[in-house]
Structure formats: C-alpha cells, structure tokens
PDB file of C-alpha atoms in Angstrom:
ATOM      1  CA  MET A  21     -12.723  14.248   0.397  1.00  0.00           C
ATOM      2  CA  LEU A  22     -13.449  12.703   3.803  1.00  0.00           C
ATOM      3  CA  VAL A  23     -15.442   9.930   2.147  1.00  0.00           C
ATOM      4  CA  ILE A  24     -12.573   9.194  -0.248  1.00  0.00           C
ATOM      5  CA  ILE A  25     -10.082   9.022   2.605  1.00  0.00           C
ATOM      6  CA  LEU A  26     -12.329   6.648   4.559  1.00  0.00           C
ATOM      7  CA  VAL A  27     -12.778   4.369   1.541  1.00  0.00           C
ATOM      8  CA  VAL A  28      -9.035   4.223   0.924  1.00  0.00           C
ATOM      9  CA  PHE A  29      -8.443   3.525   4.622  1.00  0.00           C
ATOM     10  CA  ILE A  30     -10.903   0.628   4.534  1.00  0.00           C
ATOM     11  CA  LEU A  31      -9.321  -0.807   1.391  1.00  0.00           C
ATOM     12  CA  ILE A  32      -5.861  -0.567   2.931  1.00  0.00           C
ATOM     13  CA  ARG A  33      -7.035  -2.404   6.027  1.00  0.00           C
ATOM     14  CA  LYS A  34      -8.561  -5.068   3.799  1.00  0.00           C
ATOM     15  CA  ALA A  35      -5.136  -5.711   2.246  1.00  0.00           C
ATOM     16  CA  LYS A  36      -3.942  -6.859   5.724  1.00  0.00           C
ATOM     17  CA  ILE A  37      -0.364  -5.686   5.128  1.00  0.00           C
ATOM     18  CA  ASP A  38       1.580  -3.125   7.117  1.00  0.00           C
ATOM     19  CA  CYS A  39       4.239  -1.265   5.100  1.00  0.00           C
ATOM     20  CA  ASN A  40       6.540  -1.212   8.135  1.00  0.00           C
ATOM     21  CA  SER A  41       6.277  -4.843   9.200  1.00  0.00           C
ATOM     22  CA  SER A  42       7.253  -8.191   7.738  1.00  0.00           C
ATOM     23  CA  THR A  43       4.670 -10.661   6.510  1.00  0.00           C
ATOM     24  CA  ASP A  44       3.792 -13.885   8.259  1.00  0.00           C
ATOM     25  CA  SER A  45       5.990 -15.442   5.576  1.00  0.00           C
ATOM     26  CA  ASP A  46       9.123 -14.109   7.285  1.00  0.00           C
ATOM     27  CA  SER A  47       8.251 -15.293  10.774  1.00  0.00           C
ATOM     28  CA  ALA A  48       7.348 -18.778   9.575  1.00  0.00           C
ATOM     29  CA  TYR A  49      10.766 -19.235   8.005  1.00  0.00           C
ATOM     30  CA  GLU A  50      12.616 -17.991  11.073  1.00  0.00           C
ATOM     31  CA  ASN A  51      12.035 -21.283  12.897  1.00  0.00           C
ATOM     32  CA  ASN A  52      14.754 -22.794  10.602  1.00  0.00           C
ATOM     33  CA  LYS A  53      12.629 -25.838   9.740  1.00  0.00           C
ATOM     34  CA  PHE A  54      11.972 -24.377   6.321  1.00  0.00           C
ATOM     35  CA  PRO A  55      14.757 -21.828   5.720  1.00  0.00           C
ATOM     36  CA  PRO A  56      14.135 -19.166   3.083  1.00  0.00           C
ATOM     37  CA  LEU A  57      15.909 -19.240  -0.238  1.00  0.00           C
ATOM     38  CA  TYR A  58      16.679 -15.541   0.362  1.00  0.00           C
ATOM     39  CA  LYS A  59      15.445 -12.546   2.295  1.00  0.00           C
ATOM     40  CA  SER A  60      14.828  -9.617   0.018  1.00  0.00           C
ATOM     41  CA  GLN A  61      12.790  -6.525  -0.602  1.00  0.00           C
ATOM     42  CA  HIS A  62      13.791  -6.134  -4.257  1.00  0.00           C
ATOM     43  CA  ILE A  63      11.253  -7.024  -6.923  1.00  0.00           C
ATOM     44  CA  GLU A  64      13.990  -8.525  -9.134  1.00  0.00           C
ATOM     45  CA  ASP A  65      14.583 -11.201  -6.496  1.00  0.00           C
ATOM     46  CA  CYS A  66      10.973 -12.329  -6.773  1.00  0.00           C
ATOM     47  CA  ILE A  67      11.696 -13.706 -10.262  1.00  0.00           C
ATOM     48  CA  SER A  68      12.474 -17.384 -10.930  1.00  0.00           C
ATOM     49  CA  SER A  69      13.435 -19.104 -14.172  1.00  0.00           C
ATOM     50  CA  GLU A  70      11.062 -21.900 -13.128  1.00  0.00           C
ATOM     51  CA  ASP A  71       8.023 -19.623 -13.315  1.00  0.00           C
ATOM     52  CA  LEU A  72       5.765 -19.766 -16.334  1.00  0.00           C
ATOM     53  CA  GLN A  73       5.830 -16.521 -18.322  1.00  0.00           C
ATOM     54  CA  TYR A  74       2.628 -14.561 -18.941  1.00  0.00           C
ATOM     55  CA  TYR A  75       1.773 -11.287 -20.664  1.00  0.00           C
ATOM     56  CA  ILE A  76       0.117  -8.528 -18.686  1.00  0.00           C
ATOM     57  CA  SER A  77      -3.441  -7.592 -19.630  1.00  0.00           C
ATOM     58  CA  SER A  78      -4.083  -5.061 -22.396  1.00  0.00           C
ATOM     59  CA  GLU A  79      -5.783  -2.759 -19.871  1.00  0.00           C
ATOM     60  CA  THR A  80      -2.758  -2.779 -17.578  1.00  0.00           C
ATOM     61  CA  GLN A  81      -0.485  -2.156 -20.560  1.00  0.00           C
ATOM     62  CA  ARG A  82      -2.677   0.801 -21.537  1.00  0.00           C
ATOM     63  CA  ILE A  83      -2.219   2.341 -18.089  1.00  0.00           C
ATOM     64  CA  ILE A  84       1.554   1.787 -18.240  1.00  0.00           C
ATOM     65  CA  ASP A  85       1.678   3.435 -21.671  1.00  0.00           C
ATOM     66  CA  THR A  86      -0.265   6.411 -20.326  1.00  0.00           C
ATOM     67  CA  VAL A  87       2.161   6.843 -17.434  1.00  0.00           C
ATOM     68  CA  GLU A  88       5.188   6.479 -19.710  1.00  0.00           C
ATOM     69  CA  THR A  89       4.006   9.068 -22.230  1.00  0.00           C
ATOM     70  CA  SER A  90       3.207  11.605 -19.516  1.00  0.00           C
ATOM     71  CA  LYS A  91       6.022  10.949 -17.022  1.00  0.00           C
ATOM     72  CA  ASP A  92       7.440  14.458 -17.174  1.00  0.00           C
ATOM     73  CA  MET A  93       4.018  16.027 -16.694  1.00  0.00           C
ATOM     74  CA  ILE A  94       3.250  13.682 -13.797  1.00  0.00           C
ATOM     75  CA  LYS A  95       6.535  14.535 -12.092  1.00  0.00           C
ATOM     76  CA  SER A  96       5.989  18.264 -12.628  1.00  0.00           C
ATOM     77  CA  ALA A  97       2.481  18.087 -11.180  1.00  0.00           C
ATOM     78  CA  ILE A  98       3.643  16.104  -8.164  1.00  0.00           C
ATOM     79  CA  VAL A  99       6.503  18.536  -7.508  1.00  0.00           C
ATOM     80  CA  ALA A 100       4.087  21.464  -7.835  1.00  0.00           C
ATOM     81  CA  ALA A 101       1.831  19.780  -5.280  1.00  0.00           C
ATOM     82  CA  ASN A 102       4.583  18.914  -2.829  1.00  0.00           C
ATOM     83  CA  THR A 103       8.233  19.780  -3.538  1.00  0.00           C
ATOM     84  CA  GLU A 104       9.458  17.315  -0.891  1.00  0.00           C
ATOM     85  CA  ILE A 105       7.559  14.297  -2.232  1.00  0.00           C
ATOM     86  CA  ASN A 106       9.438  11.195  -3.403  1.00  0.00           C
ATOM     87  CA  THR A 107       8.788  10.271  -7.037  1.00  0.00           C
ATOM     88  CA  ALA A 108      11.233   7.341  -7.146  1.00  0.00           C
ATOM     89  CA  TRP A 109       8.347   4.948  -7.820  1.00  0.00           C
ATOM     90  CA  LEU A 110       8.178   6.347 -11.367  1.00  0.00           C
ATOM     91  CA  ASN A 111      11.423   4.459 -12.066  1.00  0.00           C
ATOM     92  CA  SER A 112      10.277   1.119 -10.645  1.00  0.00           C
ATOM     93  CA  TYR A 113       6.485   0.859 -11.000  1.00  0.00           C
ATOM     94  CA  GLU A 114       6.498  -0.856 -14.419  1.00  0.00           C
ATOM     95  CA  LYS A 115       8.803  -3.682 -13.336  1.00  0.00           C
ATOM     96  CA  VAL A 116       6.840  -4.104 -10.091  1.00  0.00           C
ATOM     97  CA  ILE A 117       3.586  -4.406 -12.057  1.00  0.00           C
ATOM     98  CA  LYS A 118       4.990  -6.918 -14.545  1.00  0.00           C
ATOM     99  CA  VAL A 119       6.793  -9.145 -12.038  1.00  0.00           C
ATOM    100  CA  SER A 120       3.863  -9.201  -9.611  1.00  0.00           C
ATOM    101  CA  ALA A 121       1.423  -9.897 -12.459  1.00  0.00           C
ATOM    102  CA  ASN A 122       3.485 -12.883 -13.562  1.00  0.00           C
ATOM    103  CA  LEU A 123       3.621 -14.209 -10.009  1.00  0.00           C
ATOM    104  CA  ASP A 124      -0.145 -13.819  -9.697  1.00  0.00           C
ATOM    105  CA  GLU A 125      -0.701 -15.799 -12.904  1.00  0.00           C
ATOM    106  CA  ASN A 126       1.632 -18.560 -11.706  1.00  0.00           C
ATOM    107  CA  LEU A 127      -0.275 -18.744  -8.424  1.00  0.00           C
ATOM    108  CA  LYS A 128      -3.566 -19.041 -10.326  1.00  0.00           C
ATOM    109  CA  HIS A 129      -2.099 -21.742 -12.574  1.00  0.00           C
ATOM    110  CA  HIS A 130      -1.090 -23.912  -9.621  1.00  0.00           C
ATOM    111  CA  ALA A 131      -4.407 -23.237  -7.892  1.00  0.00           C
ATOM    112  CA  LYS A 132      -6.161 -24.949 -10.834  1.00  0.00           C
ATOM    113  CA  ASN A 133      -3.820 -27.942 -11.046  1.00  0.00           C
ATOM    114  CA  ASP A 134      -2.773 -30.731  -8.703  1.00  0.00           C
ATOM    115  CA  LEU A 135       0.559 -30.093  -7.012  1.00  0.00           C
ATOM    116  CA  VAL A 136       3.486 -32.492  -7.465  1.00  0.00           C
ATOM    117  CA  GLN A 137       5.300 -33.437  -4.261  1.00  0.00           C
ATOM    118  CA  SER A 138       8.701 -33.391  -5.984  1.00  0.00           C
ATOM    119  CA  LYS A 139       8.224 -29.656  -6.667  1.00  0.00           C
ATOM    120  CA  PHE A 140       7.673 -28.826  -3.005  1.00  0.00           C
ATOM    121  CA  HIS A 141      10.645 -26.453  -2.840  1.00  0.00           C
ATOM    122  CA  TYR A 142       9.457 -24.588  -5.931  1.00  0.00           C
ATOM    123  CA  TYR A 143       5.951 -24.159  -4.500  1.00  0.00           C
ATOM    124  CA  THR A 144       7.242 -22.828  -1.176  1.00  0.00           C
ATOM    125  CA  SER A 145       9.610 -20.517  -3.059  1.00  0.00           C
ATOM    126  CA  LEU A 146       6.705 -19.238  -5.170  1.00  0.00           C
ATOM    127  CA  HIS A 147       4.691 -18.643  -2.013  1.00  0.00           C
ATOM    128  CA  PHE A 148       7.526 -16.762  -0.310  1.00  0.00           C
ATOM    129  CA  ARG A 149       8.382 -14.701  -3.400  1.00  0.00           C
ATOM    130  CA  SER A 150       4.735 -13.784  -3.895  1.00  0.00           C
ATOM    131  CA  MET A 151       4.364 -12.666  -0.289  1.00  0.00           C
ATOM    132  CA  THR A 152       7.512 -10.546  -0.670  1.00  0.00           C
ATOM    133  CA  ALA A 153       6.173  -9.076  -3.913  1.00  0.00           C
ATOM    134  CA  ALA A 154       2.860  -8.239  -2.220  1.00  0.00           C
ATOM    135  CA  ASN A 155       4.753  -6.150   0.354  1.00  0.00           C
ATOM    136  CA  ILE A 156       6.696  -4.350  -2.379  1.00  0.00           C
ATOM    137  CA  VAL A 157       3.526  -3.679  -4.375  1.00  0.00           C
ATOM    138  CA  TYR A 158       1.807  -2.309  -1.288  1.00  0.00           C
ATOM    139  CA  LYS A 159       4.700   0.010  -0.445  1.00  0.00           C
ATOM    140  CA  GLU A 160       4.606   1.432  -3.966  1.00  0.00           C
ATOM    141  CA  PHE A 161       0.839   1.792  -3.666  1.00  0.00           C
ATOM    142  CA  CYS A 162       1.414   3.914  -0.552  1.00  0.00           C
ATOM    143  CA  GLU A 163       3.722   6.236  -2.491  1.00  0.00           C
ATOM    144  CA  ILE A 164       1.347   6.533  -5.461  1.00  0.00           C
ATOM    145  CA  ASP A 165      -1.588   7.099  -3.124  1.00  0.00           C
ATOM    146  CA  SER A 166       0.325   9.852  -1.330  1.00  0.00           C
ATOM    147  CA  ASN A 167       1.040  11.560  -4.662  1.00  0.00           C
ATOM    148  CA  PHE A 168      -2.612  11.200  -5.669  1.00  0.00           C
ATOM    149  CA  ASN A 169      -3.742  12.892  -2.455  1.00  0.00           C
ATOM    150  CA  ASP A 170      -1.213  15.693  -2.978  1.00  0.00           C
ATOM    151  CA  ILE A 171      -2.629  16.333  -6.460  1.00  0.00           C
ATOM    152  CA  ASN A 172      -6.144  16.460  -5.002  1.00  0.00           C
ATOM    153  CA  ASN A 173      -4.955  19.011  -2.441  1.00  0.00           C
ATOM    154  CA  LEU A 174      -3.291  21.020  -5.208  1.00  0.00           C
ATOM    155  CA  ILE A 175      -6.585  21.153  -7.123  1.00  0.00           C
ATOM    156  CA  VAL A 176      -8.328  22.494  -4.018  1.00  0.00           C
ATOM    157  CA  THR A 177      -5.579  25.101  -3.538  1.00  0.00           C
ATOM    158  CA  ILE A 178      -5.823  26.217  -7.172  1.00  0.00           C
ATOM    159  CA  ALA A 179      -9.589  26.571  -6.848  1.00  0.00           C
ATOM    160  CA  LYS A 180      -9.073  28.892  -3.860  1.00  0.00           C
ATOM    161  CA  ASN A 181      -5.953  30.832  -4.795  1.00  0.00           C
ATOM    162  CA  GLY A 182      -5.530  30.493  -8.556  1.00  0.00           C
ATOM    163  CA  ASN A 183      -3.098  28.474 -10.646  1.00  0.00           C
ATOM    164  CA  THR A 184       0.568  29.443 -10.298  1.00  0.00           C
ATOM    165  CA  THR A 185       2.067  26.026 -11.091  1.00  0.00           C
ATOM    166  CA  GLY A 186       2.957  26.601 -14.730  1.00  0.00           C
ATOM    167  CA  LEU A 187       0.746  23.643 -15.649  1.00  0.00           C
ATOM    168  CA  SER A 188      -2.727  23.893 -17.106  1.00  0.00           C
ATOM    169  CA  LYS A 189      -5.725  22.619 -15.155  1.00  0.00           C
ATOM    170  CA  ALA A 190      -6.189  19.999 -17.872  1.00  0.00           C
ATOM    171  CA  GLN A 191      -2.670  18.671 -17.256  1.00  0.00           C
ATOM    172  CA  ILE A 192      -3.198  18.546 -13.505  1.00  0.00           C
ATOM    173  CA  PHE A 193      -6.536  16.760 -13.816  1.00  0.00           C
ATOM    174  CA  SER A 194      -5.018  14.343 -16.348  1.00  0.00           C
ATOM    175  CA  THR A 195      -2.257  13.529 -13.840  1.00  0.00           C
ATOM    176  CA  LYS A 196      -4.834  12.923 -11.132  1.00  0.00           C
ATOM    177  CA  ASP A 197      -6.802  10.526 -13.363  1.00  0.00           C
ATOM    178  CA  THR A 198      -3.648   8.629 -14.358  1.00  0.00           C
ATOM    179  CA  LEU A 199      -2.565   8.201 -10.736  1.00  0.00           C
ATOM    180  CA  LYS A 200      -6.073   7.100  -9.802  1.00  0.00           C
ATOM    181  CA  GLU A 201      -5.958   4.296 -12.373  1.00  0.00           C
ATOM    182  CA  LEU A 202      -2.433   3.270 -11.425  1.00  0.00           C
ATOM    183  CA  ARG A 203      -3.115   3.127  -7.686  1.00  0.00           C
ATOM    184  CA  LYS A 204      -6.103   0.862  -8.380  1.00  0.00           C
ATOM    185  CA  VAL A 205      -3.847  -1.524 -10.321  1.00  0.00           C
ATOM    186  CA  PHE A 206      -1.476  -1.707  -7.364  1.00  0.00           C
ATOM    187  CA  LEU A 207      -4.118  -2.127  -4.674  1.00  0.00           C
ATOM    188  CA  ASP A 208      -5.991  -4.770  -6.700  1.00  0.00           C
ATOM    189  CA  ARG A 209      -2.725  -6.656  -7.143  1.00  0.00           C
ATOM    190  CA  VAL A 210      -2.112  -6.686  -3.384  1.00  0.00           C
ATOM    191  CA  HIS A 211      -5.567  -8.214  -2.812  1.00  0.00           C
ATOM    192  CA  GLU A 212      -5.031 -10.763  -5.589  1.00  0.00           C
ATOM    193  CA  LEU A 213      -1.616 -11.844  -4.307  1.00  0.00           C
ATOM    194  CA  ASN A 214      -2.918 -12.171  -0.754  1.00  0.00           C
ATOM    195  CA  GLU A 215      -5.812 -14.336  -1.913  1.00  0.00           C
ATOM    196  CA  GLN A 216      -3.744 -16.518  -4.223  1.00  0.00           C
ATOM    197  CA  THR A 217      -0.855 -17.068  -1.790  1.00  0.00           C
ATOM    198  CA  ALA A 218      -3.368 -18.268   0.802  1.00  0.00           C
ATOM    199  CA  THR A 219      -4.782 -20.704  -1.758  1.00  0.00           C
ATOM    200  CA  LEU A 220      -1.320 -22.051  -2.635  1.00  0.00           C
ATOM    201  CA  ARG A 221      -0.397 -22.316   1.052  1.00  0.00           C
ATOM    202  CA  ASP A 222      -3.416 -24.498   1.743  1.00  0.00           C
ATOM    203  CA  LYS A 223      -2.843 -26.640  -1.370  1.00  0.00           C
ATOM    204  CA  ILE A 224       0.762 -27.285  -0.303  1.00  0.00           C
ATOM    205  CA  GLY A 225      -0.561 -28.431   3.068  1.00  0.00           C
ATOM    206  CA  ARG A 226      -3.048 -30.806   1.443  1.00  0.00           C
ATOM    207  CA  GLU A 227      -1.168 -32.075  -1.582  1.00  0.00           C
ATOM    208  CA  CYS A 228       2.561 -32.187  -0.736  1.00  0.00           C
ATOM    209  CA  GLY A 229       2.519 -35.036   1.776  1.00  0.00           C
ATOM    210  CA  GLU A 230       3.794 -34.931   5.348  1.00  0.00           C
ATOM    211  CA  ARG A 231       6.461 -32.378   4.520  1.00  0.00           C
ATOM    212  CA  GLY A 232       3.848 -30.089   3.008  1.00  0.00           C
ATOM    213  CA  HIS A 233       1.531 -30.544   5.982  1.00  0.00           C
ATOM    214  CA  ARG A 234       4.290 -29.663   8.470  1.00  0.00           C
ATOM    215  CA  TRP A 235       5.124 -26.586   6.398  1.00  0.00           C
ATOM    216  CA  TRP A 236       1.449 -25.596   6.383  1.00  0.00           C
ATOM    217  CA  GLU A 237       1.202 -26.043  10.156  1.00  0.00           C
ATOM    218  CA  GLU A 238       4.176 -23.718  10.668  1.00  0.00           C
ATOM    219  CA  ARG A 239       2.540 -21.160   8.407  1.00  0.00           C
ATOM    220  CA  MET A 240      -0.736 -21.299  10.263  1.00  0.00           C
ATOM    221  CA  ARG A 241       0.983 -21.120  13.645  1.00  0.00           C
ATOM    222  CA  ASN A 242       2.381 -17.728  12.635  1.00  0.00           C
ATOM    223  CA  HIS A 243      -0.728 -16.631  10.746  1.00  0.00           C
ATOM    224  CA  SER A 244      -2.855 -13.901  12.286  1.00  0.00           C
TER     225      SER A 244
END
C-alpha cells in the first residue's frame, strides 16, 4: 500500500497542477493585455463550435460503459467504504472525459499543422480552455482517487473483520478495478493536456507574428 501511495504521489506531482490553485493561464490573462474570453470552472464552458469534433477511443468508451452499467454498485461500494464521501463525480465524469478528449485531439491537430495568424484568437481560446479543462480533469481525478483508496481500505477491513457491507467480495473487487481504470484515464488526460497546451503555446509564439510572440512572452513570464 505504501508503494502505491508513493507512486500516485509522484504521478500527481508530475502533472504539475494544484487542485486549489489557478493555472499559469489565469495569471497571464490578468495583465489585461490578452483578456480572457471567460473565467470558468465548468467543463461545458470549455466547448467551442469552432473546435473540430472527434470520437473518443474504443478503449475509453469501454471504460465508460463499464462505469455506466455498474453505477449503483460503485456508489454502494463507495458508501460502504466511507459514508461521508462525495460521489458527485459519477454525474459528471463522462462529459469531462469527452470534452477533454476532444480538446486534446484539437491540440494535437494544430500541433501537426501550421498556424494561421488570422485565427490567433481561436488558438489562444483553445489554449485557455484546455488549461481550464486540465484543472477540472485533475480535480475529478482527485475525487476518483480518493474513492479508489477508500475501496482499498474497505478490502483490508473486510479481510480483518469480515464482510458486513451487503456486497459480495466480487462486487467490491470489481468496483476497485473499474475505479483503477477510470483514474488512469483521468490522470493520463491531465498529462496529455499539459503537454499539448505547452506545444500550442510555443507554436503561437513562433507562428502568429508579433502579436503571438508578445502573448507567448506574457505566458512565459508567468510560467513556473
């Protein structure tokens, strides 16, 4: 268990995002030279009609289907593990996955193609929305990870004191495996968005003229 906790801690540090703080995206816009289109922490506000539309991978869809078909069992297992735990993420995780996946694919698309200076505002919007989405994805990862750890603790308790949850061991272990897969999807997405937003940021600086270079300089001034 200690090894697992250390690995998760290292991976979280690698993501370079603090759930309780804003991203460098926020501070860069606060200088009013490049005002934000909006300030939001809602995944719906990370969507733009200008984005290209992509399908999520079959593997990600499989994990979503697994969660959807076993939602009641997952909730019951989580409540049995910790009656005070928040399971609100079960109502939002699918939309967060799909919106963030589409943003990630748009970032990758523009990473492979030359940027057009006339679309400067779209590119900076995509960058800002993707940074916002990365924060939302990470916060949901924290909740899923907390539930996963509670299920692990429940398994240890059952091994010591017997099972009084009303759920079979098979159901509890199935819940643990489902949460393990889902938390990996979320943490991988955070890493992907961080990497791709950095790539787009640098391309804007190189390929969107003087305006893009000034925007890039402001970003780097606030980048840690």
